[in-house]
Structures are given as structure tokens and as C-alpha cells.
mmCIF file of C-alpha atoms in Angstrom:
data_model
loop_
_atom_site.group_PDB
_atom_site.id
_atom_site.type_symbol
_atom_site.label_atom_id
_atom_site.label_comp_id
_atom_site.label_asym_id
_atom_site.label_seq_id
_atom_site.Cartn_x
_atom_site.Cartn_y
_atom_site.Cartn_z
ATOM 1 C CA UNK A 1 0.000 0.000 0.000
ATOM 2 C CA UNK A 2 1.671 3.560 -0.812
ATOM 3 C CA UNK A 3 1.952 5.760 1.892
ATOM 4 C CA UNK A 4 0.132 9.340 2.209
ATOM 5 C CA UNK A 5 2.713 11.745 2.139
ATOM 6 C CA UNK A 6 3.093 13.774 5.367
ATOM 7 C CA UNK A 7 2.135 16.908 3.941
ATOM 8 C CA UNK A 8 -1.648 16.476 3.423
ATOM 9 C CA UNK A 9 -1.809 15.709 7.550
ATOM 10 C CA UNK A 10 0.027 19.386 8.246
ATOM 11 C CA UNK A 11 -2.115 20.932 5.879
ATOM 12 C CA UNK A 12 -4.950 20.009 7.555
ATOM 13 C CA UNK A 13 -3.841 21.572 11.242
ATOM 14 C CA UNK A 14 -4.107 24.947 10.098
ATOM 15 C CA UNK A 15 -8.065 24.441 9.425
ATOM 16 C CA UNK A 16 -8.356 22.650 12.473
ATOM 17 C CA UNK A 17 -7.230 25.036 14.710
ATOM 18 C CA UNK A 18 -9.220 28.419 13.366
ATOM 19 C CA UNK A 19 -12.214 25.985 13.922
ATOM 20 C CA UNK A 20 -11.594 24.538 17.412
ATOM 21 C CA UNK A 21 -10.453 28.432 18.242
ATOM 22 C CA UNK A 22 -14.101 29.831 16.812
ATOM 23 C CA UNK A 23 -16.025 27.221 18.369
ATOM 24 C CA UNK A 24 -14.374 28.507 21.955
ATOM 25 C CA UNK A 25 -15.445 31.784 20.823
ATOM 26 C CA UNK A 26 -18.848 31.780 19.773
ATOM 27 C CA UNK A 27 -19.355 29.136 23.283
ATOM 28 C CA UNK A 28 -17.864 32.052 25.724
ATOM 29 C CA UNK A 29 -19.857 34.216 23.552
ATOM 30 C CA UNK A 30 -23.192 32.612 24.086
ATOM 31 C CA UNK A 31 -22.222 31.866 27.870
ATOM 32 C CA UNK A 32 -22.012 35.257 28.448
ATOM 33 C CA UNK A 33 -25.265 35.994 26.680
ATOM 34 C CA UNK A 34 -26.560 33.636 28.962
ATOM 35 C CA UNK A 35 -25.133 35.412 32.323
ATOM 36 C CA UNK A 36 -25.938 38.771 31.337
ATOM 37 C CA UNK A 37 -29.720 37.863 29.955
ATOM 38 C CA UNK A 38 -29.845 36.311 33.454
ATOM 39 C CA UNK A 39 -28.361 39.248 35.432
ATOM 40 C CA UNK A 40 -30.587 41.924 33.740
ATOM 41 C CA UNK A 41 -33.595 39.636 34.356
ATOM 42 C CA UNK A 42 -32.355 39.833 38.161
ATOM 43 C CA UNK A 43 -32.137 43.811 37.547
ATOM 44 C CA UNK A 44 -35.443 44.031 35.725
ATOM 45 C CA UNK A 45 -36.505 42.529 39.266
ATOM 46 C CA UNK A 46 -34.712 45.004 41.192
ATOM 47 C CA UNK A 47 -36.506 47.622 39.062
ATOM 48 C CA UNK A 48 -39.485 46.313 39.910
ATOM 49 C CA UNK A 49 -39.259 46.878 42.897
ATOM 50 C CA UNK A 50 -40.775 50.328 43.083
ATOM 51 C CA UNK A 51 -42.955 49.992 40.136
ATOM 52 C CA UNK A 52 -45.221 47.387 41.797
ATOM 53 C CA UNK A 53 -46.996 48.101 45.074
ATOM 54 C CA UNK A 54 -47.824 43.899 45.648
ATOM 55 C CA UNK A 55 -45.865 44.339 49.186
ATOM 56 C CA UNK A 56 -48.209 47.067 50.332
ATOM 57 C CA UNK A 57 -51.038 47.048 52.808
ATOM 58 C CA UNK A 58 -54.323 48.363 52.286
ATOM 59 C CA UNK A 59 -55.109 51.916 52.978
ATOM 60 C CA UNK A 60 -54.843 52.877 56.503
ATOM 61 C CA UNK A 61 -52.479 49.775 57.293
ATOM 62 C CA UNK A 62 -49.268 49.297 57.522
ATOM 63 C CA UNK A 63 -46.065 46.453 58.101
ATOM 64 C CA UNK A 64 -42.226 46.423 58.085
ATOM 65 C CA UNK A 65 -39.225 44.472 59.212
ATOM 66 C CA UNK A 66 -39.593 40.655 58.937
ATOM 67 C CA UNK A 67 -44.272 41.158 60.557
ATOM 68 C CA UNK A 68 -45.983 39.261 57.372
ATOM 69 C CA UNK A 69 -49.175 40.674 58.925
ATOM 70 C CA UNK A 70 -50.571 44.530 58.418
ATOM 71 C CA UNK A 71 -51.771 46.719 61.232
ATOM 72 C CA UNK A 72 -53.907 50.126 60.975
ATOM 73 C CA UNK A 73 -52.010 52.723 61.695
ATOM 74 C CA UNK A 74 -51.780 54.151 64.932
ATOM 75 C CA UNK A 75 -54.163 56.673 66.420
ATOM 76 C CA UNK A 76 -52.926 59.552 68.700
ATOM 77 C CA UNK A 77 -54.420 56.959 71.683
ATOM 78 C CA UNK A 78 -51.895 54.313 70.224
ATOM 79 C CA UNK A 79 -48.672 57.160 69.591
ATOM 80 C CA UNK A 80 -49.689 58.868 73.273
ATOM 81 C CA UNK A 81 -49.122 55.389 75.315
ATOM 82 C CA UNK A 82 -46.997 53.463 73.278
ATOM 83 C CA UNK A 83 -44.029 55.928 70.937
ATOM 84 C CA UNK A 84 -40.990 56.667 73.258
ATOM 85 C CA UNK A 85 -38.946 59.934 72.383
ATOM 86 C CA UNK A 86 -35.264 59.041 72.215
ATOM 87 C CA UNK A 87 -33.425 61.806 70.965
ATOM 88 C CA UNK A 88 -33.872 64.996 68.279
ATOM 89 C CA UNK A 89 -32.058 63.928 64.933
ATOM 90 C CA UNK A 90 -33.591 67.021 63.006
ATOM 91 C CA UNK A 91 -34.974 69.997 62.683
ATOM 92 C CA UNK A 92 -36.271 71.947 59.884
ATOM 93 C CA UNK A 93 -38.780 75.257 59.235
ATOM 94 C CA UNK A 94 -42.205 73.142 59.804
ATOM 95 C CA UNK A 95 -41.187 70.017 61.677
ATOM 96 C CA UNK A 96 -38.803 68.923 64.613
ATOM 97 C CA UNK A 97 -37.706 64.977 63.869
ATOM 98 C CA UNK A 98 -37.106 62.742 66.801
ATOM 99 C CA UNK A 99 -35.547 58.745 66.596
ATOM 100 C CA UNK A 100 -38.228 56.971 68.768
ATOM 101 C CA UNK A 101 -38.973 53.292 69.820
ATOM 102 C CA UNK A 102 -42.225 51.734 69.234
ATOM 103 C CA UNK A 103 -42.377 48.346 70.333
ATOM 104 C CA UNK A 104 -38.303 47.794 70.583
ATOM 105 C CA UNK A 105 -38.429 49.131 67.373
ATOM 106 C CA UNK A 106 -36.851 52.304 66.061
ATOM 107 C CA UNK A 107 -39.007 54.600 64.155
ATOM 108 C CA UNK A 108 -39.201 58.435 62.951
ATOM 109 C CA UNK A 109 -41.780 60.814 64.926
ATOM 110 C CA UNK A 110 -42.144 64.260 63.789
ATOM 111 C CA UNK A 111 -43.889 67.339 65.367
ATOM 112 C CA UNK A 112 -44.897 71.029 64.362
ATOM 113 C CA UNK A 113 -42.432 73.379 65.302
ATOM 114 C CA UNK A 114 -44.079 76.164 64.102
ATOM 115 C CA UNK A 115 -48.103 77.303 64.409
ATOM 116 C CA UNK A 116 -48.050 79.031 61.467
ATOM 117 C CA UNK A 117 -47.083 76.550 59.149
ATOM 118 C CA UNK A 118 -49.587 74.042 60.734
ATOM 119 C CA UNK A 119 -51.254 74.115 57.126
ATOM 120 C CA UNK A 120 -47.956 72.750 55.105
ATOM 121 C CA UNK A 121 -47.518 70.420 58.119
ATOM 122 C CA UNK A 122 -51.463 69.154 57.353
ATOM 123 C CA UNK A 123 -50.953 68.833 53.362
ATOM 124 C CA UNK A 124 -47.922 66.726 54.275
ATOM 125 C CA UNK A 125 -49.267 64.618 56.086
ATOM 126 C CA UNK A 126 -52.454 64.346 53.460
ATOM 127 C CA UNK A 127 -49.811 63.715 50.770
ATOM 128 C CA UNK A 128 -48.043 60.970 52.785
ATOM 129 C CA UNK A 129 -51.443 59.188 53.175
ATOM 130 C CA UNK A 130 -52.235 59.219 49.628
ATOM 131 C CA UNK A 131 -48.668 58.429 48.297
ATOM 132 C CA UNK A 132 -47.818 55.498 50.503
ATOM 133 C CA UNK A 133 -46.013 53.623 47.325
ATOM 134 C CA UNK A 134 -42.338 52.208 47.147
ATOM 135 C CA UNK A 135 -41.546 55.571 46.406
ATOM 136 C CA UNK A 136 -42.650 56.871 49.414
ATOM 137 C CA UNK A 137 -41.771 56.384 53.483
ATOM 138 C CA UNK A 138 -43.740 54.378 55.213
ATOM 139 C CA UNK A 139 -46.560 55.522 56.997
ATOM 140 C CA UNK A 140 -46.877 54.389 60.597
ATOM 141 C CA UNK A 141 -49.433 56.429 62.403
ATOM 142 C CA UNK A 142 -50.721 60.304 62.479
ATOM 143 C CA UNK A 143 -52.639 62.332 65.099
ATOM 144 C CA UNK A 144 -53.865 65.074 63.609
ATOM 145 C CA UNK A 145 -54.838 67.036 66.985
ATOM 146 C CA UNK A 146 -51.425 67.439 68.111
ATOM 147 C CA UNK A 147 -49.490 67.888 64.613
ATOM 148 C CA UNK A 148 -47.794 64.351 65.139
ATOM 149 C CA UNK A 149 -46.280 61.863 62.446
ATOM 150 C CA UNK A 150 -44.670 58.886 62.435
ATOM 151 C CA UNK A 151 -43.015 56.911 59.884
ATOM 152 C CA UNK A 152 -40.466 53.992 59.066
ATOM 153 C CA UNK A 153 -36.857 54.800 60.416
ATOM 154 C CA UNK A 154 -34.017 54.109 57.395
ATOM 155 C CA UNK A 155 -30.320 54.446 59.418
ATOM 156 C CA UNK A 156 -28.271 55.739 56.533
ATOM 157 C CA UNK A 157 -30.301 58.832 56.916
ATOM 158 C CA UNK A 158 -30.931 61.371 53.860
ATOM 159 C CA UNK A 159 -29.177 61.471 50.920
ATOM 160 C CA UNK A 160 -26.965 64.543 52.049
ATOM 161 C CA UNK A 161 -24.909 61.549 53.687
ATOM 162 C CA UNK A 162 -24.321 59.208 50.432
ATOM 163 C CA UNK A 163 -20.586 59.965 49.777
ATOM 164 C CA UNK A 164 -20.074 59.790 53.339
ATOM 165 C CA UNK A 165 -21.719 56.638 53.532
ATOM 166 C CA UNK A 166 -19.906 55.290 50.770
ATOM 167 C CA UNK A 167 -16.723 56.021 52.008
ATOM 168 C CA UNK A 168 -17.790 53.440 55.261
ATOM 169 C CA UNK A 169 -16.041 50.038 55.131
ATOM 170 C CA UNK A 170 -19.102 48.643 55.154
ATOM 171 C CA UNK A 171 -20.437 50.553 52.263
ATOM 172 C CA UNK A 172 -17.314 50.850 50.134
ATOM 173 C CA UNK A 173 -18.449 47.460 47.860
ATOM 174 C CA UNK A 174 -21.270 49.899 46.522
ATOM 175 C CA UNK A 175 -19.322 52.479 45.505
ATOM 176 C CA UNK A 176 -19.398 51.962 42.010
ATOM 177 C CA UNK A 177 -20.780 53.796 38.714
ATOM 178 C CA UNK A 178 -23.221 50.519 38.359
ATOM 179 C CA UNK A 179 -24.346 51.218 41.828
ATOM 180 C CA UNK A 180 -24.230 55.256 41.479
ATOM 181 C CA UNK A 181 -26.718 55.407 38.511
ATOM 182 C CA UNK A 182 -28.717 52.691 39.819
ATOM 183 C CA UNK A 183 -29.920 55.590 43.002
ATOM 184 C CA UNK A 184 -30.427 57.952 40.138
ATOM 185 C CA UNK A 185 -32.749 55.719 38.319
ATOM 186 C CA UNK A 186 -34.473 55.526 41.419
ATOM 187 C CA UNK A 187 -34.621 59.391 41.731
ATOM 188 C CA UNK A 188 -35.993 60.116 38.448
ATOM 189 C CA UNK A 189 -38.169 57.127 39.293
ATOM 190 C CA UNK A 190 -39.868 58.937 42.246
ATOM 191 C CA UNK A 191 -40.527 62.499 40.013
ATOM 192 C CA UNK A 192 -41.644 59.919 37.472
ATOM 193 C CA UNK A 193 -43.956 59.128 39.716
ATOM 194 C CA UNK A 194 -45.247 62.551 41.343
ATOM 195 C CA UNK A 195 -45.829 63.463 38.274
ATOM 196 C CA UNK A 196 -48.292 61.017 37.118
ATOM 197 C CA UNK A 197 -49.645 60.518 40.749
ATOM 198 C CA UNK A 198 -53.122 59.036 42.151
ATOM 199 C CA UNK A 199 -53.341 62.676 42.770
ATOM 200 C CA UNK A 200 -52.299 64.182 39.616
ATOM 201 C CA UNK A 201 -49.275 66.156 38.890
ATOM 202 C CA UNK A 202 -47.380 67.133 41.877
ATOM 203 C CA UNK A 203 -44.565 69.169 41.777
ATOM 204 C CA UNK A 204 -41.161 68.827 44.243
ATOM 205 C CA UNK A 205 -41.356 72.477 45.540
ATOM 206 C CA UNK A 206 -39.082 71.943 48.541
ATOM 207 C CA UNK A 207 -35.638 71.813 45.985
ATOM 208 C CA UNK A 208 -34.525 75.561 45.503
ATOM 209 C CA UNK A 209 -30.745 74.042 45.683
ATOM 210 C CA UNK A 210 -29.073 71.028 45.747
ATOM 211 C CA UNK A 211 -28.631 70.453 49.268
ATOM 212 C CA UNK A 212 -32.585 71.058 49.702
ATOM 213 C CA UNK A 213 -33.014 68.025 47.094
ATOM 214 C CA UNK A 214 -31.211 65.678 49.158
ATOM 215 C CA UNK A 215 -32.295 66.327 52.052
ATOM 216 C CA UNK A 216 -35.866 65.444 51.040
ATOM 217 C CA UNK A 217 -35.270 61.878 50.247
ATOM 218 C CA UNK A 218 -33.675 58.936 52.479
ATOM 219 C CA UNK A 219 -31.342 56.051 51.344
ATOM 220 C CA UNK A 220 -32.860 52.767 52.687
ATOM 221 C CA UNK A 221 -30.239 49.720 53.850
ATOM 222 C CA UNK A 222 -30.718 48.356 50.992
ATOM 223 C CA UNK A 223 -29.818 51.028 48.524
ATOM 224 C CA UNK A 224 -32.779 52.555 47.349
ATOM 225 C CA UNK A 225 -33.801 56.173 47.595
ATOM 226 C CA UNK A 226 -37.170 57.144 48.962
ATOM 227 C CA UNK A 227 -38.989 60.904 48.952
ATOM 228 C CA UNK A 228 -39.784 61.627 52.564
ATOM 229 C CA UNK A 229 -41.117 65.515 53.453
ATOM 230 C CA UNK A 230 -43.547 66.034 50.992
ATOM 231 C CA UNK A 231 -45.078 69.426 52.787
ATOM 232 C CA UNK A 232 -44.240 71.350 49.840
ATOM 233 C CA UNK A 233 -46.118 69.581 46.961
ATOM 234 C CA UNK A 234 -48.568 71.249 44.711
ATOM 235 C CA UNK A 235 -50.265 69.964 42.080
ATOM 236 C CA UNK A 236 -50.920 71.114 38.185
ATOM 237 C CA UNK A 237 -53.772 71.021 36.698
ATOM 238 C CA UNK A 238 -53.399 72.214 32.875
ATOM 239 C CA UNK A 239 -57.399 71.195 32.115
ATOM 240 C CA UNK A 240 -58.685 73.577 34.056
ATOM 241 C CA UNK A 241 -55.794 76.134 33.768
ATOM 242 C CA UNK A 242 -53.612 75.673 37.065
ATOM 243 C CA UNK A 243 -50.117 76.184 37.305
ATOM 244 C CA UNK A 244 -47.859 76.083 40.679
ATOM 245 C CA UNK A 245 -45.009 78.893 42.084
ATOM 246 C CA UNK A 246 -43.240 77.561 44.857
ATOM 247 C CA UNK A 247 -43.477 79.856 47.338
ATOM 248 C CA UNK A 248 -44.230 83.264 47.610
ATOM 249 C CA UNK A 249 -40.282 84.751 47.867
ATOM 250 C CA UNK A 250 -37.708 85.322 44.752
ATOM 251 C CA UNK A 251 -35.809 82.217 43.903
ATOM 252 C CA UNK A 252 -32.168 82.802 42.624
ATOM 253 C CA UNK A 253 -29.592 80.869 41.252
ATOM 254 C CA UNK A 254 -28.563 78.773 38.278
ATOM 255 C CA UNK A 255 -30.514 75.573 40.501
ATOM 256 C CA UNK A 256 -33.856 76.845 39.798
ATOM 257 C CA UNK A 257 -35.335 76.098 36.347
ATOM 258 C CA UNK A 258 -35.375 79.869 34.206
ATOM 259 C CA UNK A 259 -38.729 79.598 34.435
ATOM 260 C CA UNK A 260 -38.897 79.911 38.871
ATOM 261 C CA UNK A 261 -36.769 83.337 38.482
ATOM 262 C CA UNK A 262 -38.369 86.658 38.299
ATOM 263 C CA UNK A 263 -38.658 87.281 34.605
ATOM 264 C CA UNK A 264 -38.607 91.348 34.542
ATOM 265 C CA UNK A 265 -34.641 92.024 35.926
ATOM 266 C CA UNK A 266 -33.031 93.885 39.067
ATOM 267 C CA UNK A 267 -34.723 97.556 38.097
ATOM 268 C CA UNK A 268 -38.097 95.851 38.757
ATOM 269 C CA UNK A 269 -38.763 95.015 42.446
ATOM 270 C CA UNK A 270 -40.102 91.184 42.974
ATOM 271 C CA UNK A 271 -43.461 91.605 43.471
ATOM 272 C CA UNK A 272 -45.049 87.963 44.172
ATOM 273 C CA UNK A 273 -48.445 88.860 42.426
ATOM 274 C CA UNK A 274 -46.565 89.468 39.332
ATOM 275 C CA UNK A 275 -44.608 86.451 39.543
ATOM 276 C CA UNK A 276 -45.826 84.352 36.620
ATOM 277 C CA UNK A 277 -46.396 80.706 37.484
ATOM 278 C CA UNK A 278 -44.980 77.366 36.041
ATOM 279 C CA UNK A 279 -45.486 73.706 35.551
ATOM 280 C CA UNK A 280 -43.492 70.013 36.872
ATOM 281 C CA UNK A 281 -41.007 70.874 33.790
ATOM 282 C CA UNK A 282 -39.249 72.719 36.815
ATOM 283 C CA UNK A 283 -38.475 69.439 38.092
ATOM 284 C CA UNK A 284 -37.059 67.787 34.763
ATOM 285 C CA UNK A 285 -34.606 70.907 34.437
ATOM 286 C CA UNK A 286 -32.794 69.608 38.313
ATOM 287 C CA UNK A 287 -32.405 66.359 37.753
ATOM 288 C CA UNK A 288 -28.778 66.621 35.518
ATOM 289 C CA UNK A 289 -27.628 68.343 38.838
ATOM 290 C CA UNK A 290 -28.903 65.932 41.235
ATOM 291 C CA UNK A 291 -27.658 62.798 38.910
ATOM 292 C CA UNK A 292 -24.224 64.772 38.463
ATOM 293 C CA UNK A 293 -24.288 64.657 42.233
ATOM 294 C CA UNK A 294 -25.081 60.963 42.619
ATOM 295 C CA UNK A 295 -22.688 59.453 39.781
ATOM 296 C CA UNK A 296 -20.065 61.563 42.121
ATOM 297 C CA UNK A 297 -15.814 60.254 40.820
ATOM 298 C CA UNK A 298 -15.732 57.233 40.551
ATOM 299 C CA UNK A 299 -14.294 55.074 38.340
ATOM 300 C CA UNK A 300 -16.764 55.147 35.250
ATOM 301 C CA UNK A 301 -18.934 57.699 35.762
ATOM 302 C CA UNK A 302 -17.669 60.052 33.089
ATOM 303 C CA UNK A 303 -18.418 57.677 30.516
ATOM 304 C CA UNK A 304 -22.065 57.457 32.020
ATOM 305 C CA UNK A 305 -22.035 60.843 31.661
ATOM 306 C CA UNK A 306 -20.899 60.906 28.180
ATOM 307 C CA UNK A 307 -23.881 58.502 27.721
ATOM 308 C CA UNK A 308 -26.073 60.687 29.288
ATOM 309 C CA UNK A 309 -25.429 63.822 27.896
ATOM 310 C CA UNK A 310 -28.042 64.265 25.148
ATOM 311 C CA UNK A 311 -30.759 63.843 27.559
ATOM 312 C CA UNK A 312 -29.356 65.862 30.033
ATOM 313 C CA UNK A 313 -28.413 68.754 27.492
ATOM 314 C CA UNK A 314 -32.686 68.221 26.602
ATOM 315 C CA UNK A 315 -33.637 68.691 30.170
ATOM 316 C CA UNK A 316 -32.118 71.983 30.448
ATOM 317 C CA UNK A 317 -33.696 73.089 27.381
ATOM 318 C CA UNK A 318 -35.056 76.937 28.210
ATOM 319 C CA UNK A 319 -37.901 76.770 27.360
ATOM 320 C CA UNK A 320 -40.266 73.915 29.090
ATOM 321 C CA UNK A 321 -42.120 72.701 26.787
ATOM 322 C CA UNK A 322 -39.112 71.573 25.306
ATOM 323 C CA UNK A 323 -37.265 69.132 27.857
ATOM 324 C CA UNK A 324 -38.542 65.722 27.938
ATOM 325 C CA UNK A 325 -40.939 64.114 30.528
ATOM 326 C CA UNK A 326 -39.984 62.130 33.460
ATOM 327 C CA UNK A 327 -40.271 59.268 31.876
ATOM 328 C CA UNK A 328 -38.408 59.927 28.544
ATOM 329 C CA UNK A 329 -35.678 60.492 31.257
ATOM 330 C CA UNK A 330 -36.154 57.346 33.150
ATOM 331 C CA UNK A 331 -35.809 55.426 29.864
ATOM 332 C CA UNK A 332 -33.142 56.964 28.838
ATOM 333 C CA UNK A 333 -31.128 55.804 32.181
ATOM 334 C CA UNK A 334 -32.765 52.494 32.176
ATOM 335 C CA UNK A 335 -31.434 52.036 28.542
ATOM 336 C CA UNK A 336 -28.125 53.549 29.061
ATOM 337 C CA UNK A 337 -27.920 51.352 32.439
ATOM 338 C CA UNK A 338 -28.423 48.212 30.054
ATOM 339 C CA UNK A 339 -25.939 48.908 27.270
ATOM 340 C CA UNK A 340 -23.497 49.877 29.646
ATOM 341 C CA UNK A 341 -24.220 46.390 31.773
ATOM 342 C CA UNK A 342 -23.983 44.571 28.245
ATOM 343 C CA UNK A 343 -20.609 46.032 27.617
ATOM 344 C CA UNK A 344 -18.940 45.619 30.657
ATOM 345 C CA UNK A 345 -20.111 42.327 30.525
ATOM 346 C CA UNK A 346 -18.736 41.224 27.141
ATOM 347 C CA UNK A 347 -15.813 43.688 26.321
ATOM 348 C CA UNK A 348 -14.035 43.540 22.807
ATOM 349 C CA UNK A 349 -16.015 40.491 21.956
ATOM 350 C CA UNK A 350 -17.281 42.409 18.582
ATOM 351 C CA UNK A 351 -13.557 42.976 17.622
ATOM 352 C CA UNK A 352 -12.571 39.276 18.544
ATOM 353 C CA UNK A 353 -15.477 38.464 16.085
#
């Protein structure tokens, strides 16, 4: 029998190889499709968090911590005989804040300060009652008589604290742009949903500069942000021709959306009755600052920036009509969230391919 001549066995090795080496490819390729299509499925989840209310109680109940069942919430009777004063953690124009216990458990109560505000004191707490969402604080008890609140105590406090926070052992695992843009998603998530509330269209008054924004919301244990003083909230009602101002004083500063300042320059004195009025659109024009304040330095966040700049450059468009809803912005960082996920996921693989 004649021999095959060694040459037709090396020429086939250098097909082989490519092949085997392809094969690898396209199965890393399609493992990592795998993990990531599982991962944002586990995000979607996260996400879903505050969109559904399926953990809530009825209205007028409440529960929280590891109590499956709801209870109503507590009457003045209830707050009189069984809330324990600890210490004063806060105090603010309307409200003094005081860490309590309620059944060995720590909890928020908050009291008028101030008589004459007892009426932004009363639509706060009306607001609170109709908001109770994911979005919101939890509700655990009113009494109207003696200007009383009390809600759900979160430990890291209000958002004023995140960089501090983040800079805590503890804490330091979540300081990441993934992690950063996620509590800006969940920002833009609650104006999202003030905006297109059981109420109608409320508008965050209380944010004339960026430490007033932050102070109005609290970061939970587990990383979510929640509004929490909601005494400055009024609503827009284009059908039947009502617009909000926020307050009856001149607002300054490159914060506040064009629209908030007075319109007719220093020779003219501010006069409040000639103050025209404005829509939620005042909201949409902060949120680039308040994002730019949670993506903070971290390694990453310019390029979400980068990512986000269209949008951003939209919301501070001057003229209100122009920048884009809430939610055209909370798409936008929900998309920009995924593609970034996707890359960092599967780097160069399109050049390998």
C-alpha cells in the first residue's frame, strides 16, 4: 500500500485550529449571553421593585421588618401610650424629627415646630397618606390634633450623607458607577412618579438648591432612595388652567429652572403677584444636577455621563415645553444602564469576532 505523504496531515492543522479556536469563541460568547440575559432579568426585578406596590397594605395599614401581617395605623391613643422619644435627629422650618422606639423598634416621629405653618404640616401629612407607594416612606401612624407623624426609620439617613456613607467600610463594595446610577434611576423614578400621581401632577417644591433636594429623600439599607417631606407639593392642573409657584419669595440661582426666576430684571422690584407661574417641567430641568451629584468620581462615571449627555443637554432646554418628561428620562437611564451592563459584561467580543 503507498503511503500518504506527510504533507496532506500538516495541511490540515491549520483548518483545524481556526475551527476549534471559533467554536471557543462563539461558546464564551453565548455563555455570556446567557449570564448577562440572566443578570438583567435579576435587575429588571430590582426595578421592579418600586414599580409594583404587591408588598403594600391596604389603605390605613401598615407592616415592616420581617411582621408578614398589616396593622392600621396608629391613632394619637396608640402614639400617646406606646411611641418613646429618644433623641432629636432634626430639625427643619415646619417640623422637629425625633428617633423613637415603638415596640423595641426604632421609628421616625415628627412634630410642628411652628403654628403658622400648621397648614404645610397638614398637606404633608395628606400627601403621605395618599402616596404610601415604594416611592414613598412608610406611613406608621398620624394624630392630627397634636401635629404628630410617624413613619419607618431608614439608618443611613438622607441622601446629604451618600458619599459619606460610601466612604464606610461597610459601604465601600457599593461604591461603584453601576451602583451610582442605579440611586439615580431611582430618583428620576420617584418624580416619574409625582408626576403622574393618584393625585395628579405634583410638583417637588421643597428643591430651591441642591442640598434642599437631598435632604428630602432617604437612602434605605438596601440602597434605594425614597422621597420623605412632601409638605411642599402642589399639584398642576393644565385642564382647568392651574399652574404652581413655589413659594411666595424670589428664587435665585442657576438651581432653579429659568422659568422659577423673576422674569422682569433687578430695576423691577419682585413683586409675588406678578410672579408668573410654572409647571413640573421645573423638576425635569434639576435632575442633571442631582444625577451629576449621585454618579459623584468614581471610576466610570464620566463615561455614564458621556452617555447621558443628550438627555441631560434636553432637560435643560429653556424653554419647558421643550425638555422631555420624566419618563423619557427614566428610559433613557434604564437604557443607558443596560448597554453599559452589556458592555462591561462582554468587552471587545465584537472585535474578537
Amino acid at each position: 500500500m503507498e503511503k500518504k505523504p506527510h504533507s496532506v496531515r500538516r495541511e490540515l492543522l491549520p483548518r483545524e485550529v481556526p475551527s476549534i479556536s471559533l467554536a471557543l469563541l462563539l461558546a464564551a460568547v453565548l455563555l455570556l449571553n446567557a449570564l448577562l440575559y440572566l443578570y438583567l432579568n435579576k435587575f429588571s426585578s430590582s426595578l421592579g421593585r418600586v414599580e409594583t406596590d404587591s408588598g403594600l397594605c391596604p389603605f390605613g395599614h401598615f407592616k415592616f421588618g420581617a411582621v408578614k401581617n398589616c396593622s392600621p395605623w396608629l391613632s394619637c391613643e396608640a402614639i400617646n401610650r406606646e411611641v418613646r422619644k429618644v433623641k432629636c435627629v432634626g430639625e427643619g422650618a415646619v417640623k422637629k424629627v425625633f428617633l423613637s422606639e415603638w415596640k423595641e423598634k426604632k421609628v421616625v416621629l415628627s412634630q410642628l415646630t411652628n403654628s403658622e405653618l400648621k397648614e404645610d404640616f397638614l398637606h404633608g401629612l395628606k400627601m403621605l397618606k395618599a402616596l404610601q407607594s415604594k416611592h414613598v416612606v412608610r406611613l406608621l401612624g398620624y394624630c392630627e390634633q397634636q401635629f404628630t407623624i410617624l413613619t419607618e426609620y431608614h439608618p443611613l439617613g438622607s441622601l446629604r450623607g451618600l458619599n459619606e456613607t460610601l466612604h464606610i467600610p461597610k459601604y465601600k463594595g457599593m461604591n461603584t458607577w453601576h451602583r451610582r446610577l442605579m440611586l439615580a434611576i431611582d430618583y428620576v423614578s420617584v418624580i416619574r412618579y409625582l408626576h403622574s400621581s393618584p393625585l395628579g401632577t405634583l410638583v417637588m417644591c421643597d428643591s430651591n438648591d441642591l442640598d434642599k433636594v437631598l435632604s428630602q429623600y432617604l437612602l434605605t439599607s438596601d440602597f434605594h432612595v425614597l422621597v420623605n417631606d412632601l409638605d411642599a407639593l402642589p399639584l398642576v392642573n393644565r385642564s382647568a388652567g392651574r399652574l404652581v409657584k413655589c413659594g411666595h419669595r424670589e428664587l435665585q440661582g442657576e438651581f432653579v429652572a429659568p422659568e422659577q426666576r423673576w422674569p422682569y430684571g433687578e430695576d423691577v422690584p419682585f413683586e409675588d403677584d406678578l410672579m408668573p407661574p410654572y409647571d413640573e417641567k421645573t423638576d425635569i430641568w434639576k435632575i442633571p444636577d442631582v444625577s451629576n451629584f449621585f454618579l459623584g468620581h468614581v471610576e466610570g462615571s464620566d463615561i455614564v455621563r458621556l452617555h447621558l449627555f443628550d438627555i441631560h443637554a434636553a432637560c435643560k432646554k429653556e424653554d419647558p415645553a421643550e425638555r422631555p418628561s420624566a419618563q423619557e428620562v427614566l428610559d433613557t437611564y434604564r437604557k443607558v444602564l443596560t448597554l453599559l451592563i452589556r458592555e462591561a459584561a462582554m468587552p471587545g467580543t465584537r472585535e474578537m469576532l
